[in-house]
CSV table of C-alpha atoms and ligand atoms in Angstrom, one decimal:
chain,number,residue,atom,x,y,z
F,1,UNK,CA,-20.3,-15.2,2.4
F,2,UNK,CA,-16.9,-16.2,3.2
F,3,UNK,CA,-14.5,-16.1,1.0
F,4,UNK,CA,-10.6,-16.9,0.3
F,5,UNK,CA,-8.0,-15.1,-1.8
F,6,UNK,CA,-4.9,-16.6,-2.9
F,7,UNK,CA,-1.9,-14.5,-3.4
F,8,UNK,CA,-0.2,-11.4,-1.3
F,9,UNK,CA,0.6,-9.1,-4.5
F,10,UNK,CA,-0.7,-5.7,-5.7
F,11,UNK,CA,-3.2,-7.7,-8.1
F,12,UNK,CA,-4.4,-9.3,-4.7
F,13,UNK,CA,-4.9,-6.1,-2.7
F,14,UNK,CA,-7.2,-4.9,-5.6
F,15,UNK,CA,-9.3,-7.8,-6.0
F,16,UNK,CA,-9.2,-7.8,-2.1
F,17,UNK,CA,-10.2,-4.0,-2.1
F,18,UNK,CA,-13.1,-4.4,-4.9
F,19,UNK,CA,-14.4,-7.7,-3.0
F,20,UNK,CA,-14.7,-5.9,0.3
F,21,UNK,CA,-17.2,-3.5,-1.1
F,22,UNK,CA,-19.3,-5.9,-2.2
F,23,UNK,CA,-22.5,-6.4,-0.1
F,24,UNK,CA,-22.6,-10.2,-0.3
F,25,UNK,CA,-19.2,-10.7,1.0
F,26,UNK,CA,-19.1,-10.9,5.0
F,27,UNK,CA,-15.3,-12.0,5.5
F,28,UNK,CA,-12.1,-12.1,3.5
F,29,UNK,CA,-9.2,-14.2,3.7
F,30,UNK,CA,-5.8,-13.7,1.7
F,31,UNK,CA,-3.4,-16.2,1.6
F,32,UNK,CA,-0.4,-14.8,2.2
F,33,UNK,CA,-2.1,-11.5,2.0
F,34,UNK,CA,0.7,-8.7,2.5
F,35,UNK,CA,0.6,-5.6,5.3
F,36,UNK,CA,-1.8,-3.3,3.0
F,37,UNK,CA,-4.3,-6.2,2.4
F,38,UNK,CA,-4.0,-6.8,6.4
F,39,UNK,CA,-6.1,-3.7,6.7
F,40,UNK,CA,-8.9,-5.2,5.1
F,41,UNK,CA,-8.7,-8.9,5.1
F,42,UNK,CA,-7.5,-11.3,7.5
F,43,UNK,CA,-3.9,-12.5,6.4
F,44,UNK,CA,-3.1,-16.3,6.5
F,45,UNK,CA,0.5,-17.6,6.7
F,46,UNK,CA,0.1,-19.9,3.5
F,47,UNK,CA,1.9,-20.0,0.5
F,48,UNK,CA,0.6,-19.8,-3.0
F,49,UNK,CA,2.2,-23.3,-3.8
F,50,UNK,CA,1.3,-25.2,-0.4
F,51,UNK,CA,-1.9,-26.7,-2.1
F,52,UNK,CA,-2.2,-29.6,1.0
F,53,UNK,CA,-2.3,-26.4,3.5
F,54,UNK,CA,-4.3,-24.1,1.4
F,55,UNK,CA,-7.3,-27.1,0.6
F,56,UNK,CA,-6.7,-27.5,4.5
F,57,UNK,CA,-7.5,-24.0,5.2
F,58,UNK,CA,-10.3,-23.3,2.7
F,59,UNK,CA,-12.7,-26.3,3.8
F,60,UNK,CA,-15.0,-23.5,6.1
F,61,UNK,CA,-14.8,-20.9,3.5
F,62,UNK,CA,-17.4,-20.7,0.5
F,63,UNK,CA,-15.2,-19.2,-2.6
F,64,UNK,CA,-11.7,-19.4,-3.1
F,65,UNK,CA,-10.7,-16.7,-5.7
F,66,UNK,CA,-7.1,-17.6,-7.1
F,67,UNK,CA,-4.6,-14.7,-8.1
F,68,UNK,CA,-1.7,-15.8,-9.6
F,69,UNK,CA,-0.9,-18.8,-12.0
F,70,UNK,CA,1.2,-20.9,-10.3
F,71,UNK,CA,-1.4,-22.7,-7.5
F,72,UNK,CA,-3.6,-22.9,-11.0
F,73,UNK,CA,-1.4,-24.7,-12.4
F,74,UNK,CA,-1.1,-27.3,-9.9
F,75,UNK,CA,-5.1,-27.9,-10.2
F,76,UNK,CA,-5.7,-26.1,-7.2
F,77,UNK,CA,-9.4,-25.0,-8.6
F,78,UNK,CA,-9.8,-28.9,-10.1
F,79,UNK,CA,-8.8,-29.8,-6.1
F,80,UNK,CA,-11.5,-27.1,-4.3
F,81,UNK,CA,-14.3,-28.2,-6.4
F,82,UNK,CA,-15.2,-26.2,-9.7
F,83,UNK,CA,-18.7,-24.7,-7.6
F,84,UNK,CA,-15.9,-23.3,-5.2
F,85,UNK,CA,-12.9,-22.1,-6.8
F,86,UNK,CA,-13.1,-19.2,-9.4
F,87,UNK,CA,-9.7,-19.6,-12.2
F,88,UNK,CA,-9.7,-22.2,-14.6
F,89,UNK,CA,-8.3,-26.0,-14.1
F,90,UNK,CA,-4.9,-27.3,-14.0
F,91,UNK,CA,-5.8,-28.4,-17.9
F,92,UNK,CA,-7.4,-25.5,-19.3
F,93,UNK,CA,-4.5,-23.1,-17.2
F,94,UNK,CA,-2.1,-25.0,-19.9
F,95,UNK,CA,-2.7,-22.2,-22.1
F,96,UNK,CA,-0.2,-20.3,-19.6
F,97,UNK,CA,1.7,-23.0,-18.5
F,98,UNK,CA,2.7,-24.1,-21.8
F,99,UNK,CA,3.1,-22.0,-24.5
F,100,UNK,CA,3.7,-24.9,-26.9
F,101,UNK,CA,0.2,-25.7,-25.9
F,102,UNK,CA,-0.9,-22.3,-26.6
F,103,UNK,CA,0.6,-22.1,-29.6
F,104,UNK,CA,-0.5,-25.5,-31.0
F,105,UNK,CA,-3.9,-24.1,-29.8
F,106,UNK,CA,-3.7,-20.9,-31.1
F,107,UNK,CA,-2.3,-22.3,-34.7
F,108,UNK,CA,-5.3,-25.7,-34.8
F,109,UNK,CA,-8.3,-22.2,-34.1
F,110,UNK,CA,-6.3,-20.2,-36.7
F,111,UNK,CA,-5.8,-17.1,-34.2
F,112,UNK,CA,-3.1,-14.2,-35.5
F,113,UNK,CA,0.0,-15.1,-33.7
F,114,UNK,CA,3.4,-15.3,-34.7
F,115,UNK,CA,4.9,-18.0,-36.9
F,116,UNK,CA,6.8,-20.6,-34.7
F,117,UNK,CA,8.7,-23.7,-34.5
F,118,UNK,CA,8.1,-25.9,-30.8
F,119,UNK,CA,11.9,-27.5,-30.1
F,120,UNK,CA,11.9,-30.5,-27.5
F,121,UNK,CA,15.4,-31.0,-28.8
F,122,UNK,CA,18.6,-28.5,-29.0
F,123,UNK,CA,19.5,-30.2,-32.2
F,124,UNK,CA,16.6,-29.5,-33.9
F,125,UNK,CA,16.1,-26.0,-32.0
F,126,UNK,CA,19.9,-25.0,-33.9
F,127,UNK,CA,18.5,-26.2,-37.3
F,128,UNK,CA,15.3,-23.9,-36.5
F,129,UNK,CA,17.4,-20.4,-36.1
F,130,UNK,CA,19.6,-21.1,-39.2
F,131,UNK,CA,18.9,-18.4,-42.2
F,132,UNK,CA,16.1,-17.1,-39.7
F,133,UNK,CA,14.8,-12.8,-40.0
F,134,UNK,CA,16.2,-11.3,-36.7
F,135,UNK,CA,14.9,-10.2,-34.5
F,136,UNK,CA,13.8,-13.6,-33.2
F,137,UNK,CA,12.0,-14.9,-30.1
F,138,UNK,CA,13.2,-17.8,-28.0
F,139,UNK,CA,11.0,-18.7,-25.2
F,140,UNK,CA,11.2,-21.4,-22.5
F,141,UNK,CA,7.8,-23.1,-23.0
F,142,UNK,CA,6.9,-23.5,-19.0
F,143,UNK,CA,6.4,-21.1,-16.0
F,144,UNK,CA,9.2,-18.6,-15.5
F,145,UNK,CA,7.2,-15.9,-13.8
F,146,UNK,CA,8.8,-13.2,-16.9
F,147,UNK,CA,12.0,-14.5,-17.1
F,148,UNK,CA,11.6,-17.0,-19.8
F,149,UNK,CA,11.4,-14.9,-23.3
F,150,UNK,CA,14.4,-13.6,-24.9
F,151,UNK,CA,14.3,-11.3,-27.7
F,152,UNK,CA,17.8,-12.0,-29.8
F,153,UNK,CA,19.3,-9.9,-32.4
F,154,UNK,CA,21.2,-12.8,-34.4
F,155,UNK,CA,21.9,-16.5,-34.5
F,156,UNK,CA,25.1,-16.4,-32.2
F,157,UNK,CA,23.0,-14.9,-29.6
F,158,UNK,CA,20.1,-17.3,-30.3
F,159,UNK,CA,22.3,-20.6,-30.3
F,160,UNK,CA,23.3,-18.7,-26.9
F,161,UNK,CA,19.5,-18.6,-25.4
F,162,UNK,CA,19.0,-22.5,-26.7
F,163,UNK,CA,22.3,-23.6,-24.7
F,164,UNK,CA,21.1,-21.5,-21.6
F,165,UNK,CA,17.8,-23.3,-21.8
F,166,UNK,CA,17.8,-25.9,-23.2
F,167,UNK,CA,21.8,-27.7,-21.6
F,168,UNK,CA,22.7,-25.3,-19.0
F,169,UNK,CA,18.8,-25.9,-18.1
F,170,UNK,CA,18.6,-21.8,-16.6
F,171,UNK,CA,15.1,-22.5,-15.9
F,172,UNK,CA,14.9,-25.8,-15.1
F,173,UNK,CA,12.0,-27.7,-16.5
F,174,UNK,CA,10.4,-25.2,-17.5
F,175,UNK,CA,13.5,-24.8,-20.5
F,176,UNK,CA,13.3,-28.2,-21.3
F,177,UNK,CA,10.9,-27.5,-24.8
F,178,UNK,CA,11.3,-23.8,-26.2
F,179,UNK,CA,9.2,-22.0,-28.2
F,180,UNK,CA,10.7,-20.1,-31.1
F,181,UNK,CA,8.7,-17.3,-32.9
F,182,UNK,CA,8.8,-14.6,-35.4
F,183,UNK,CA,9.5,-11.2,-33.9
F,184,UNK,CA,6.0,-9.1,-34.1
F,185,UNK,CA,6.3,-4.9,-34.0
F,186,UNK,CA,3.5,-2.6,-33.1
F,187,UNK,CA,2.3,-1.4,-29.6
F,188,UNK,CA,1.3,-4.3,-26.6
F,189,UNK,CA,-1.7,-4.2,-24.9
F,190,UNK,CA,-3.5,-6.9,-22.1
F,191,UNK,CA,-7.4,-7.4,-23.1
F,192,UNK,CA,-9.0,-9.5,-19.9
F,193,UNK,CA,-11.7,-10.8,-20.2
F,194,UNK,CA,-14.8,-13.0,-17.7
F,195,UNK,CA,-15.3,-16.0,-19.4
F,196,UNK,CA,-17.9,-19.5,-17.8
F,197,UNK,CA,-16.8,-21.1,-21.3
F,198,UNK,CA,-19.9,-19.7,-23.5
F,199,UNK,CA,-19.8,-16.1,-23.0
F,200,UNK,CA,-17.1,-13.2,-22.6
F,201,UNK,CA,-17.6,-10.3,-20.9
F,202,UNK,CA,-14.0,-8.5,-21.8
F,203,UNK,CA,-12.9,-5.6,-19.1
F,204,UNK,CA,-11.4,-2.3,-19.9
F,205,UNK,CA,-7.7,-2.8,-22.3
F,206,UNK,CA,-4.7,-1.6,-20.7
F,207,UNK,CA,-0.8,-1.2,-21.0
F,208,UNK,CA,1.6,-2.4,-19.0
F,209,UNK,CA,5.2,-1.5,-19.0
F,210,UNK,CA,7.5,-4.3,-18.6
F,211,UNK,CA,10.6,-3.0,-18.8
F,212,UNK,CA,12.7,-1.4,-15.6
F,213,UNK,CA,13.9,2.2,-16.7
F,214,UNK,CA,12.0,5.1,-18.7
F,215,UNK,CA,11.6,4.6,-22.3
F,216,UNK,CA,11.2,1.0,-22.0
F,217,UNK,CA,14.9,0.5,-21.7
F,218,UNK,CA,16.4,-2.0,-19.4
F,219,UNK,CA,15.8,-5.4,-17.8
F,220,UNK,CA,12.3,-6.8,-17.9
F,221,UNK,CA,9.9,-7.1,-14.6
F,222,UNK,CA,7.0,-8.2,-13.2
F,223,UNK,CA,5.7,-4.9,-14.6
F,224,UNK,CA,6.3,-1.0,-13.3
F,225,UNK,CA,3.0,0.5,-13.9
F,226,UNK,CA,-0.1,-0.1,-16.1
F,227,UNK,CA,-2.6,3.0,-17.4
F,228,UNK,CA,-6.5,1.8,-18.8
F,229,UNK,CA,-8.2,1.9,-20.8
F,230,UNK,CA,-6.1,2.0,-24.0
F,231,UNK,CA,-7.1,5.0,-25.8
F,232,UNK,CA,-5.9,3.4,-29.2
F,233,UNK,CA,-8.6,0.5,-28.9
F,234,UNK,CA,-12.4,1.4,-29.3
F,235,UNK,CA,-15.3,-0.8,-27.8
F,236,UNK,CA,-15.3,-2.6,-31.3
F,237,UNK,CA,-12.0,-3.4,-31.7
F,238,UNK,CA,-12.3,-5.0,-28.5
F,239,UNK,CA,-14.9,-6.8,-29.7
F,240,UNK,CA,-13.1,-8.1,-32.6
F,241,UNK,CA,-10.3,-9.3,-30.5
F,242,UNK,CA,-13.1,-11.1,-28.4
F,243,UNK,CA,-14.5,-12.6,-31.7
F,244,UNK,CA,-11.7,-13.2,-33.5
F,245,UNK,CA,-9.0,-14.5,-30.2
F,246,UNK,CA,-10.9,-15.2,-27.4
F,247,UNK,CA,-14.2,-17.3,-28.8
F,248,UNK,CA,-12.2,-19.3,-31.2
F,249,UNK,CA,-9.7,-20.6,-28.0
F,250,UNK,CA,-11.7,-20.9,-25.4
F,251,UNK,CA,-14.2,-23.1,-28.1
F,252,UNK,CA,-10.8,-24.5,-29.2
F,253,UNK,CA,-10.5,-26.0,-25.6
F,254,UNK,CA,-13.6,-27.4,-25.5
F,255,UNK,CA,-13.3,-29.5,-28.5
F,256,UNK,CA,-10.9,-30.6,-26.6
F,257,UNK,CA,-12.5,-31.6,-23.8
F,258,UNK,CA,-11.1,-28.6,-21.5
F,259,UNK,CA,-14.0,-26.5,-20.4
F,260,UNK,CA,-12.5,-22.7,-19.3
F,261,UNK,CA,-13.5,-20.6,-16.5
F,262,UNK,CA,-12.5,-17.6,-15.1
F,263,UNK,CA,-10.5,-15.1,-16.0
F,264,UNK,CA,-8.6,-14.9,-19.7
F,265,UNK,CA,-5.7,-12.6,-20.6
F,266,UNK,CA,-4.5,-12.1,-24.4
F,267,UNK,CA,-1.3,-10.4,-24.5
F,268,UNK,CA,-1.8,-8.8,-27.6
F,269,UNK,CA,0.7,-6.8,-29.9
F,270,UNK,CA,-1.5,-4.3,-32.4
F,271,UNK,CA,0.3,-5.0,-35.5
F,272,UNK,CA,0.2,-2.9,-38.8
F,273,UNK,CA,-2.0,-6.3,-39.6
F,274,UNK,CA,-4.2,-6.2,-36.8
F,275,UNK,CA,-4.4,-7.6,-33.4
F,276,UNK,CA,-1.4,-10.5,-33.0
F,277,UNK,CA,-1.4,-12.6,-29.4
F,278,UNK,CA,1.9,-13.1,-28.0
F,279,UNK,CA,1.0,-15.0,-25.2
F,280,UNK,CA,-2.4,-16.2,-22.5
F,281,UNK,CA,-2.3,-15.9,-19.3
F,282,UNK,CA,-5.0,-17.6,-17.0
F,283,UNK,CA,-5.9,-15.0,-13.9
F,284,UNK,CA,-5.8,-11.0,-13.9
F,285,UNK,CA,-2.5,-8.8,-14.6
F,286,UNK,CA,-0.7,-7.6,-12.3
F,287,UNK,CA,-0.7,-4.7,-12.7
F,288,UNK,CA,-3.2,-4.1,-15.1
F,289,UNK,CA,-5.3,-5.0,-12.2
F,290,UNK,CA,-4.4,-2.9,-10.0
F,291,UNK,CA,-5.1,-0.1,-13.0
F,292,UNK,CA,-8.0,-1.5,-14.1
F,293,UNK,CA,-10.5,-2.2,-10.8
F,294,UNK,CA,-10.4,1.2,-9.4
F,295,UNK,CA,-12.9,1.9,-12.3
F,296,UNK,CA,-14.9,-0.9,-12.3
F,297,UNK,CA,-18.5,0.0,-11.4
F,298,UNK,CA,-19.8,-3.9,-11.1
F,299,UNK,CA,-19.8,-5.7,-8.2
F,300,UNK,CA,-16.5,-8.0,-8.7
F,301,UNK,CA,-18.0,-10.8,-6.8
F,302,UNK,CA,-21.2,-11.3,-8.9
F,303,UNK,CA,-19.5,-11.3,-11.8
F,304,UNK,CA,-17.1,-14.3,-10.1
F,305,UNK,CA,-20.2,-16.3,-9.0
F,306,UNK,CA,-22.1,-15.7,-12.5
F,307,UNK,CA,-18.7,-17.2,-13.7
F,308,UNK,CA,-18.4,-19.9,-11.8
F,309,UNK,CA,-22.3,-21.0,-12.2
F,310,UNK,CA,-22.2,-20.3,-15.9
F,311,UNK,CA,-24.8,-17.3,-15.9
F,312,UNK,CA,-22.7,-14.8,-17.4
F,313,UNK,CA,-24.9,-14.3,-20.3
F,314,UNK,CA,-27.3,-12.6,-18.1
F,315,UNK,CA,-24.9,-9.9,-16.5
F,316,UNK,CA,-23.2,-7.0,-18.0
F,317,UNK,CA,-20.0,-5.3,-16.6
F,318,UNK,CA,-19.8,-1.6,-16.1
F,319,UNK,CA,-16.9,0.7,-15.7
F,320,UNK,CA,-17.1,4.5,-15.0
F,321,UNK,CA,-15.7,6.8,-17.3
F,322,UNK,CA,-12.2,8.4,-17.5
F,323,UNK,CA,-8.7,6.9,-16.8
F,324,UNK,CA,-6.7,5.2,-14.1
F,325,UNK,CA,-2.9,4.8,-14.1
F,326,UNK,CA,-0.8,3.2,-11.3
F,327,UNK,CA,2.6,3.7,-10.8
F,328,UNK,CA,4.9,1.1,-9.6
F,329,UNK,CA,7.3,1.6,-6.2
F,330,UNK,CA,9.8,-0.8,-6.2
F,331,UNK,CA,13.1,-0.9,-4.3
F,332,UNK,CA,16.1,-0.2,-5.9
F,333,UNK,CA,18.1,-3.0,-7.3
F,334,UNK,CA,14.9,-4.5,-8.1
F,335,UNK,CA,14.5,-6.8,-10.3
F,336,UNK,CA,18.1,-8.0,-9.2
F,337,UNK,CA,19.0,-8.0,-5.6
F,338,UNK,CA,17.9,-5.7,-3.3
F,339,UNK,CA,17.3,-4.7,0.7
F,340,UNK,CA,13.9,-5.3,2.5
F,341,UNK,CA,12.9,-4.4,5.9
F,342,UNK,CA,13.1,-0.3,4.9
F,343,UNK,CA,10.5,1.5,6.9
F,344,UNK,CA,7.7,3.0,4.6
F,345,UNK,CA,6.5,6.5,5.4
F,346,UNK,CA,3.9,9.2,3.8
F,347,UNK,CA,0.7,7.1,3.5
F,348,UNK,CA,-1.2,9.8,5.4
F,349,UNK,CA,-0.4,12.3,3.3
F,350,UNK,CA,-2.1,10.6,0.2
F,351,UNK,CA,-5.6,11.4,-0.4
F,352,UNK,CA,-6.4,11.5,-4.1
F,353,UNK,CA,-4.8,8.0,-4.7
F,354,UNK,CA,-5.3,4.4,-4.2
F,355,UNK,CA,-2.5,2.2,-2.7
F,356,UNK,CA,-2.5,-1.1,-3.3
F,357,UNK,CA,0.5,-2.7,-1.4
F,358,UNK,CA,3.0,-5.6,-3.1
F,359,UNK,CA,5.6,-6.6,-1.2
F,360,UNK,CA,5.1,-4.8,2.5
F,361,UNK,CA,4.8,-5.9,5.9
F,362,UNK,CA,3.1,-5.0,8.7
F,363,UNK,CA,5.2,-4.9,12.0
F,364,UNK,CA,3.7,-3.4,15.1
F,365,UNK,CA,2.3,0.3,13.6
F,366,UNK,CA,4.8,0.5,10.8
F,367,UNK,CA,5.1,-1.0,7.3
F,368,UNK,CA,7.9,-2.4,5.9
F,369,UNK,CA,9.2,-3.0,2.9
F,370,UNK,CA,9.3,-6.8,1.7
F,371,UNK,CA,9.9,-7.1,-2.0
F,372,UNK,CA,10.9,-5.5,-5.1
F,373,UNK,CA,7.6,-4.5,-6.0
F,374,UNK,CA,6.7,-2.4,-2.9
F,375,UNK,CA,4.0,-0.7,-3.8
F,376,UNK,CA,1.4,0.7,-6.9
F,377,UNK,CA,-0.6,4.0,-6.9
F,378,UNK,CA,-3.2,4.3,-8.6
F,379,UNK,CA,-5.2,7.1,-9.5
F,380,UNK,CA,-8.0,8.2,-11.8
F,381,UNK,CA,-9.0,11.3,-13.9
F,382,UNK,CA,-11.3,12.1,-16.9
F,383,UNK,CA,-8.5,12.1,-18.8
F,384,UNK,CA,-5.5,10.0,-18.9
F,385,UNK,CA,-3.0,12.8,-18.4
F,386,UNK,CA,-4.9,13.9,-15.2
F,387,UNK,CA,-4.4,10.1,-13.7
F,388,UNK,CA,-0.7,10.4,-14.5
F,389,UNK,CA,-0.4,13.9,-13.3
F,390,UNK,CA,-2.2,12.7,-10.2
F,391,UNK,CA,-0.7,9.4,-9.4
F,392,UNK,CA,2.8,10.7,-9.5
F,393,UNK,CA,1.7,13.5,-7.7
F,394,UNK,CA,0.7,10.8,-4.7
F,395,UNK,CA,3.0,8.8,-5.4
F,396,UNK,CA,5.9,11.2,-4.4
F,397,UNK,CA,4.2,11.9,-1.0
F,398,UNK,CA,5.4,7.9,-0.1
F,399,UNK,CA,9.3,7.4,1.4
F,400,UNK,CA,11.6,4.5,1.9
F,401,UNK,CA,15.2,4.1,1.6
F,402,UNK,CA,15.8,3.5,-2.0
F,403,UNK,CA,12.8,4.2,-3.6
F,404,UNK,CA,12.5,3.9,-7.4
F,405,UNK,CA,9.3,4.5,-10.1
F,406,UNK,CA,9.6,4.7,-13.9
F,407,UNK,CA,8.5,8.1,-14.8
F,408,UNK,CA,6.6,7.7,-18.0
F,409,UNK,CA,3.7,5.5,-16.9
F,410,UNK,CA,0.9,6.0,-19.4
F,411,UNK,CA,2.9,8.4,-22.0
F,412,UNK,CA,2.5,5.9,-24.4
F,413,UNK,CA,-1.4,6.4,-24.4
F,414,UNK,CA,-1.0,10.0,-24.3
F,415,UNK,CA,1.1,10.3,-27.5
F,416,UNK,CA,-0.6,7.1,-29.2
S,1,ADP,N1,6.8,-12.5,-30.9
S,1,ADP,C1,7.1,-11.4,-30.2
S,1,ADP,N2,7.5,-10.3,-30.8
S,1,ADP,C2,7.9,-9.2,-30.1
S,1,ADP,N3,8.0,-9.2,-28.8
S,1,ADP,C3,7.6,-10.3,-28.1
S,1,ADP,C4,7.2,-11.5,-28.8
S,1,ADP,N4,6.9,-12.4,-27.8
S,1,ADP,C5,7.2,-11.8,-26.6
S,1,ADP,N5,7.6,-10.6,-26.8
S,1,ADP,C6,8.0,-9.6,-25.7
S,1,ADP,O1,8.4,-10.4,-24.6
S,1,ADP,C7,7.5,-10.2,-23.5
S,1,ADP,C8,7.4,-11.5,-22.7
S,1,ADP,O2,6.8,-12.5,-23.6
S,1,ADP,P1,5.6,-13.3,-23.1
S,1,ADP,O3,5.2,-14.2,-24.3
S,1,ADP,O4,4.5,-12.4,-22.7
S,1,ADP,O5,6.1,-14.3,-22.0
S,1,ADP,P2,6.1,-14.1,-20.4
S,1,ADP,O6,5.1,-13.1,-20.0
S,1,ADP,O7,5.7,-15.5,-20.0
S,1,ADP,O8,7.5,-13.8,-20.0
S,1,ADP,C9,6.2,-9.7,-24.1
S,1,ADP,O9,5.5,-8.9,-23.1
S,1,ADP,C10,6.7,-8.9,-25.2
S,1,ADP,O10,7.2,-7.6,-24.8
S,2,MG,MG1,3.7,-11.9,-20.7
């Protein structure tokens, strides 16, 4: 079969790697693709958001496997037919592109999440924050691909956030209604799971680690590295967290007349009360992804067709033992403003790592650098500090001019 994958990330060169061992698939497509998932797939010159090109493009193919949010959320699965395109609708991908949504959702199925207060009005937001426990969240309610929660230490800052948003208008639209929450402590983790809208088949739990510098200090990201599983959450507390969080919303949509399919992410924070979810996201992680799949022993693109044709019940999904980590390349000044076009060198002299390219381009024989997020190594180990110890190992073989990784991927699972 023939099949099309939207997106040209690290999260895309992993589902793009897993699908091209599978026997059933004959031909891949990536939509932009980048230069690593060139190797393997044939790269199309399409944008995630150019839905009238992309439906153009994907009439001769016979699945269309969407990676990141944003196409989602313009309905690009409800446009490609729900036999065709694996990710949930433009409706039931609310639950990521609107966390009012989510947390009106969350709140009617009685799922742990933090106490809030929904603002469509800065008035009302300023009466909110008053004689409020800080620290306090204030999040813009749309898409803001990570840059649209702010933790604040007191009300001058917070009446700060709400101006930004809310007049200023920062982020546009998606600003316009805020979200403001309770601030939860305890240690994050991303539980993914297969869902058809009846059954859950949950993945291995992982950690990513938003934050730029060492120690998780600095500016967030799109994320510099992700380690799985999470050695602080057994098989039954993932169960739980599929009982208790993901049953209750995805049944929770379909009282309201939203059936879900595809993939589910809880961001979760493992509070001294239990598991709380900070926020859903409607696709795979990046890149918990790219941590994740190098240790899946199913084939990726039955469980995507069992989802789509609501078989999932029947299957089971198996990953091998041991640990994978991936650490994040990115180019310095990242996630501010930085270079591309830097020539990447070293891949040859990698051999006991996976690299899963981000933002990299192909020019004649050599790759180039082409975003902040260059690249993510991943590599596994039977236990987690051997995939550390190896990745960085790998990942130190790989050059360009102003290269910069965070060096304490996966300590927290070590010490946890
Ligand atoms: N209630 C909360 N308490 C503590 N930290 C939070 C809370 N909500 C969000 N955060 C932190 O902010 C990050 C971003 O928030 P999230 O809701 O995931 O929005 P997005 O991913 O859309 O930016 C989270 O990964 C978490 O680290
Ligand atoms: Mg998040």
């Amino acid at each position: 079969m023939r099949v099309a994958v939207i997106g040209g990330g690290g999260r895309e060169h992993a589902l793009v790697w897993k699908l091209s061992k599978s026997p059933q698939v004959d031909m891949i497509y990536a939509l932009p693709g980048n230069g690593g998932i060139g190797e393997i797939a044939e790269c199309v010159d399409i944008k995630t958001d150019e839905i009238e090109e992309i439906l153009r493009f994907v009439k001769d193919v016979d699945y269309v496997i969407v990676g990141p949010e944003v196409p989602l959320s313009l309905g690009l699965v409800d446009l490609v037919g729900k036999h065709k395109g694996f990710g949930p609708t433009r409706d039931a991908a609310l639950v990521e592109s609107s966390k009012a949504f989510a947390k009106d959702l969350m709140k009617k199925t009685g799922l742990p999440t933090a106490d809030f207060d929904i603002c469509r009005v800065r008035e009302e937001a300023l009466l909110k924050i008053r004689g409020k426990k800080y620290p306090l969240v204030i999040k813009a309610s749309g898409l803001a691909a990570g840059k649209g929660a702010f933790v604040v230490e007191n009300e001058s800052d917070a009446r700060e956030k709400i101006e930004k948003l809310m007049v200023e208008k920062i982020l546009g639209e998606a600003g316009k209604e805020i979200v403001i929450e309770d601030f939860l402590r305890g240690e994050e983790v991303s539980v993914l799971a297969f869902t058809d809208g009846k059954h859950f088949l949950p993945l291995i739990p992982s950690q990513d680690h938003k934050r730029l510098l060492d120690g998780d200090k600095g500016p967030n990201t799109g994320g510099m590295g992700a380690y799985a599983p999470v050695p602080f959450l057994s098989d039954e507390d993932v169960e739980k967290i599929i009982d208790r969080i993901f049953e209750p919303a995805v049944y929770g949509l379909k009282k309201g007349g939203i059936e879900y399919k595809g993939v589910l992410y809880a961001g979760l924070m493992i509070t001294d009360d239990g598991p709380k979810v900070l926020e859903f996201n409607v696709r795979f992680g990046d890149p918990e992804t790219q941590a994740i799949i190098p240790l899946m022993e199913s084939d990726l693109m039955e469980l995507i067709l069992a989802t789509i044709e609501g078989r999932l019940g029947e299957m089971r999904i198996n990953f091998n033992a041991g640990y994978s980590t991936c650490v994040v390349l990115a180019s310095s000044g990242y996630p501010g403003k930085y270079e591309k076009g830097k020539e990447i060198t070293g891949f040859e002299d990698v051999d006991d790592a996976i690299i899963f390219h981000a933002g990299t381009k192909r020019v004649g024989g050599r790759f180039l650098t082409n975003g902040g997020r260059v690249l993510g190594v991943t590599a596994t180990g039977d236990k987690l500090e051997d995939s550390i110890e190896k990745a960085y190992g790998e990942a130190e073989k790989i050059h360009f001019d102003g290269v910069y990784m965070r060096r304490d991927i996966g300590n927290r699972g070590v010490v946890g």
